[in-house]
């Protein structure tokens, strides 16, 4: 019987830190965990609001804990990274043509950031009313 061995090159655990594009890619993939956290946080918030005023106050007390605030700040940074990298990929992933004219990448980016600002201002307006 022959001893069959396959070639397995050694790959460092930190291979993704050697090149900036790899690091951004891994951080962008990691950002999905923090986006999931924001979804869970929002569901908990809506649930507390729907229960009672006491549940809402308990949620606010829990949300004001330093570790929750630190987690939310970290999550916000990752969500911003996710948004910026997603927006920058969009013109490469989709080519918009009007008749025979190819819409420049700058116009696509400007449309996305304008939409982000409009939606953010609308949410801010809803929250501050």
Short mmCIF file of C-alpha atoms in Angstrom, two decimals:
data_model
loop_
_atom_site.label_atom_id
_atom_site.label_comp_id
_atom_site.label_asym_id
_atom_site.label_seq_id
_atom_site.Cartn_x
_atom_site.Cartn_y
_atom_site.Cartn_z
CA UNK A 1 0.00 0.00 0.00
CA UNK A 2 1.36 3.41 -0.89
CA UNK A 3 1.48 6.33 1.48
CA UNK A 4 -0.42 9.07 -0.30
CA UNK A 5 0.38 12.53 0.99
CA UNK A 6 -1.01 15.72 -0.42
CA UNK A 7 0.78 19.01 -0.54
CA UNK A 8 -0.63 21.50 1.95
CA UNK A 9 1.18 24.81 1.96
CA UNK A 10 1.38 26.51 5.33
CA UNK A 11 -0.75 29.62 5.45
CA UNK A 12 -0.48 32.07 8.30
CA UNK A 13 -3.61 32.92 10.27
CA UNK A 14 -2.81 36.58 9.65
CA UNK A 15 -2.42 36.30 5.87
CA UNK A 16 -5.06 38.99 5.41
CA UNK A 17 -2.96 41.62 7.18
CA UNK A 18 -0.22 41.59 4.53
CA UNK A 19 -2.13 43.59 1.97
CA UNK A 20 -4.51 46.50 2.55
CA UNK A 21 -7.16 45.21 0.16
CA UNK A 22 -7.24 41.86 1.98
CA UNK A 23 -7.57 43.61 5.35
CA UNK A 24 -10.46 45.75 4.12
CA UNK A 25 -12.11 42.66 2.65
CA UNK A 26 -11.91 40.73 5.94
CA UNK A 27 -13.09 43.73 7.98
CA UNK A 28 -15.98 44.19 5.57
CA UNK A 29 -16.98 40.56 6.03
CA UNK A 30 -16.64 40.98 9.80
CA UNK A 31 -18.93 44.02 9.65
CA UNK A 32 -21.88 41.73 8.91
CA UNK A 33 -21.72 40.57 12.54
CA UNK A 34 -22.20 44.15 13.71
CA UNK A 35 -25.02 44.73 11.26
CA UNK A 36 -26.72 41.67 12.75
CA UNK A 37 -26.15 43.21 16.19
CA UNK A 38 -27.94 46.41 15.10
CA UNK A 39 -30.88 44.35 13.84
CA UNK A 40 -31.13 42.51 17.17
CA UNK A 41 -30.80 45.80 19.06
CA UNK A 42 -33.59 47.37 16.99
CA UNK A 43 -35.85 44.34 17.52
CA UNK A 44 -35.25 44.53 21.28
CA UNK A 45 -36.03 48.24 21.20
CA UNK A 46 -39.28 47.80 19.27
CA UNK A 47 -40.29 44.91 21.52
CA UNK A 48 -39.68 47.01 24.65
CA UNK A 49 -41.66 49.93 23.24
CA UNK A 50 -44.53 47.58 22.41
CA UNK A 51 -44.65 46.02 25.87
CA UNK A 52 -44.99 48.79 28.42
CA UNK A 53 -43.44 51.94 29.72
CA UNK A 54 -41.58 49.93 32.36
CA UNK A 55 -40.10 47.64 29.70
CA UNK A 56 -39.07 50.71 27.71
CA UNK A 57 -37.38 52.25 30.77
CA UNK A 58 -35.61 48.95 31.48
CA UNK A 59 -34.38 48.87 27.89
CA UNK A 60 -33.07 52.42 28.20
CA UNK A 61 -31.29 51.53 31.45
CA UNK A 62 -29.72 48.50 29.79
CA UNK A 63 -28.80 50.49 26.68
CA UNK A 64 -27.04 53.15 28.76
CA UNK A 65 -24.60 50.62 30.20
CA UNK A 66 -21.02 51.49 29.19
CA UNK A 67 -20.40 48.15 27.48
CA UNK A 68 -23.57 48.53 25.35
CA UNK A 69 -22.56 52.07 24.36
CA UNK A 70 -19.03 50.87 23.49
CA UNK A 71 -20.46 48.00 21.47
CA UNK A 72 -22.80 50.36 19.61
CA UNK A 73 -19.97 52.79 18.82
CA UNK A 74 -17.84 49.90 17.50
CA UNK A 75 -20.81 48.61 15.52
CA UNK A 76 -21.39 52.09 14.07
CA UNK A 77 -17.78 52.23 12.85
CA UNK A 78 -18.12 48.84 11.18
CA UNK A 79 -21.45 49.80 9.61
CA UNK A 80 -19.85 52.96 8.21
CA UNK A 81 -17.00 50.85 6.78
CA UNK A 82 -19.56 48.47 5.29
CA UNK A 83 -21.50 51.36 3.74
CA UNK A 84 -18.47 53.10 2.26
CA UNK A 85 -17.01 49.90 0.80
CA UNK A 86 -20.40 48.84 -0.57
CA UNK A 87 -20.96 52.23 -2.21
CA UNK A 88 -17.48 52.18 -3.74
CA UNK A 89 -18.07 48.72 -5.20
CA UNK A 90 -21.39 49.55 -6.80
CA UNK A 91 -20.08 51.41 -9.90
CA UNK A 92 -17.78 48.47 -10.60
CA UNK A 93 -20.52 45.89 -10.15
CA UNK A 94 -23.16 47.59 -12.26
CA UNK A 95 -22.81 49.54 -15.43
CA UNK A 96 -25.66 51.97 -15.98
CA UNK A 97 -26.33 52.93 -19.58
CA UNK A 98 -28.77 55.51 -20.87
CA UNK A 99 -29.12 54.91 -24.59
CA UNK A 100 -25.45 54.52 -25.56
CA UNK A 101 -24.10 56.78 -22.84
CA UNK A 102 -22.38 55.08 -19.92
CA UNK A 103 -23.15 56.84 -16.65
CA UNK A 104 -19.85 57.78 -14.95
CA UNK A 105 -19.02 56.14 -11.64
CA UNK A 106 -19.01 59.52 -9.93
CA UNK A 107 -22.70 60.05 -10.74
CA UNK A 108 -23.62 56.66 -9.27
CA UNK A 109 -21.65 57.42 -6.11
CA UNK A 110 -23.17 60.88 -5.82
CA UNK A 111 -26.66 59.38 -6.13
CA UNK A 112 -25.96 56.86 -3.40
CA UNK A 113 -24.51 59.37 -0.96
CA UNK A 114 -27.33 61.81 -1.70
CA UNK A 115 -29.87 59.08 -0.96
CA UNK A 116 -28.04 58.23 2.26
CA UNK A 117 -28.11 61.87 3.40
CA UNK A 118 -31.81 62.26 2.51
CA UNK A 119 -32.83 59.08 4.33
CA UNK A 120 -30.65 59.97 7.34
CA UNK A 121 -32.18 63.45 7.56
CA UNK A 122 -35.69 61.95 7.29
CA UNK A 123 -34.96 59.51 10.13
CA UNK A 124 -33.45 62.33 12.18
CA UNK A 125 -36.57 64.38 11.57
CA UNK A 126 -38.79 61.46 12.66
CA UNK A 127 -36.77 60.86 15.82
CA UNK A 128 -36.63 64.50 16.91
CA UNK A 129 -40.36 65.17 16.45
#
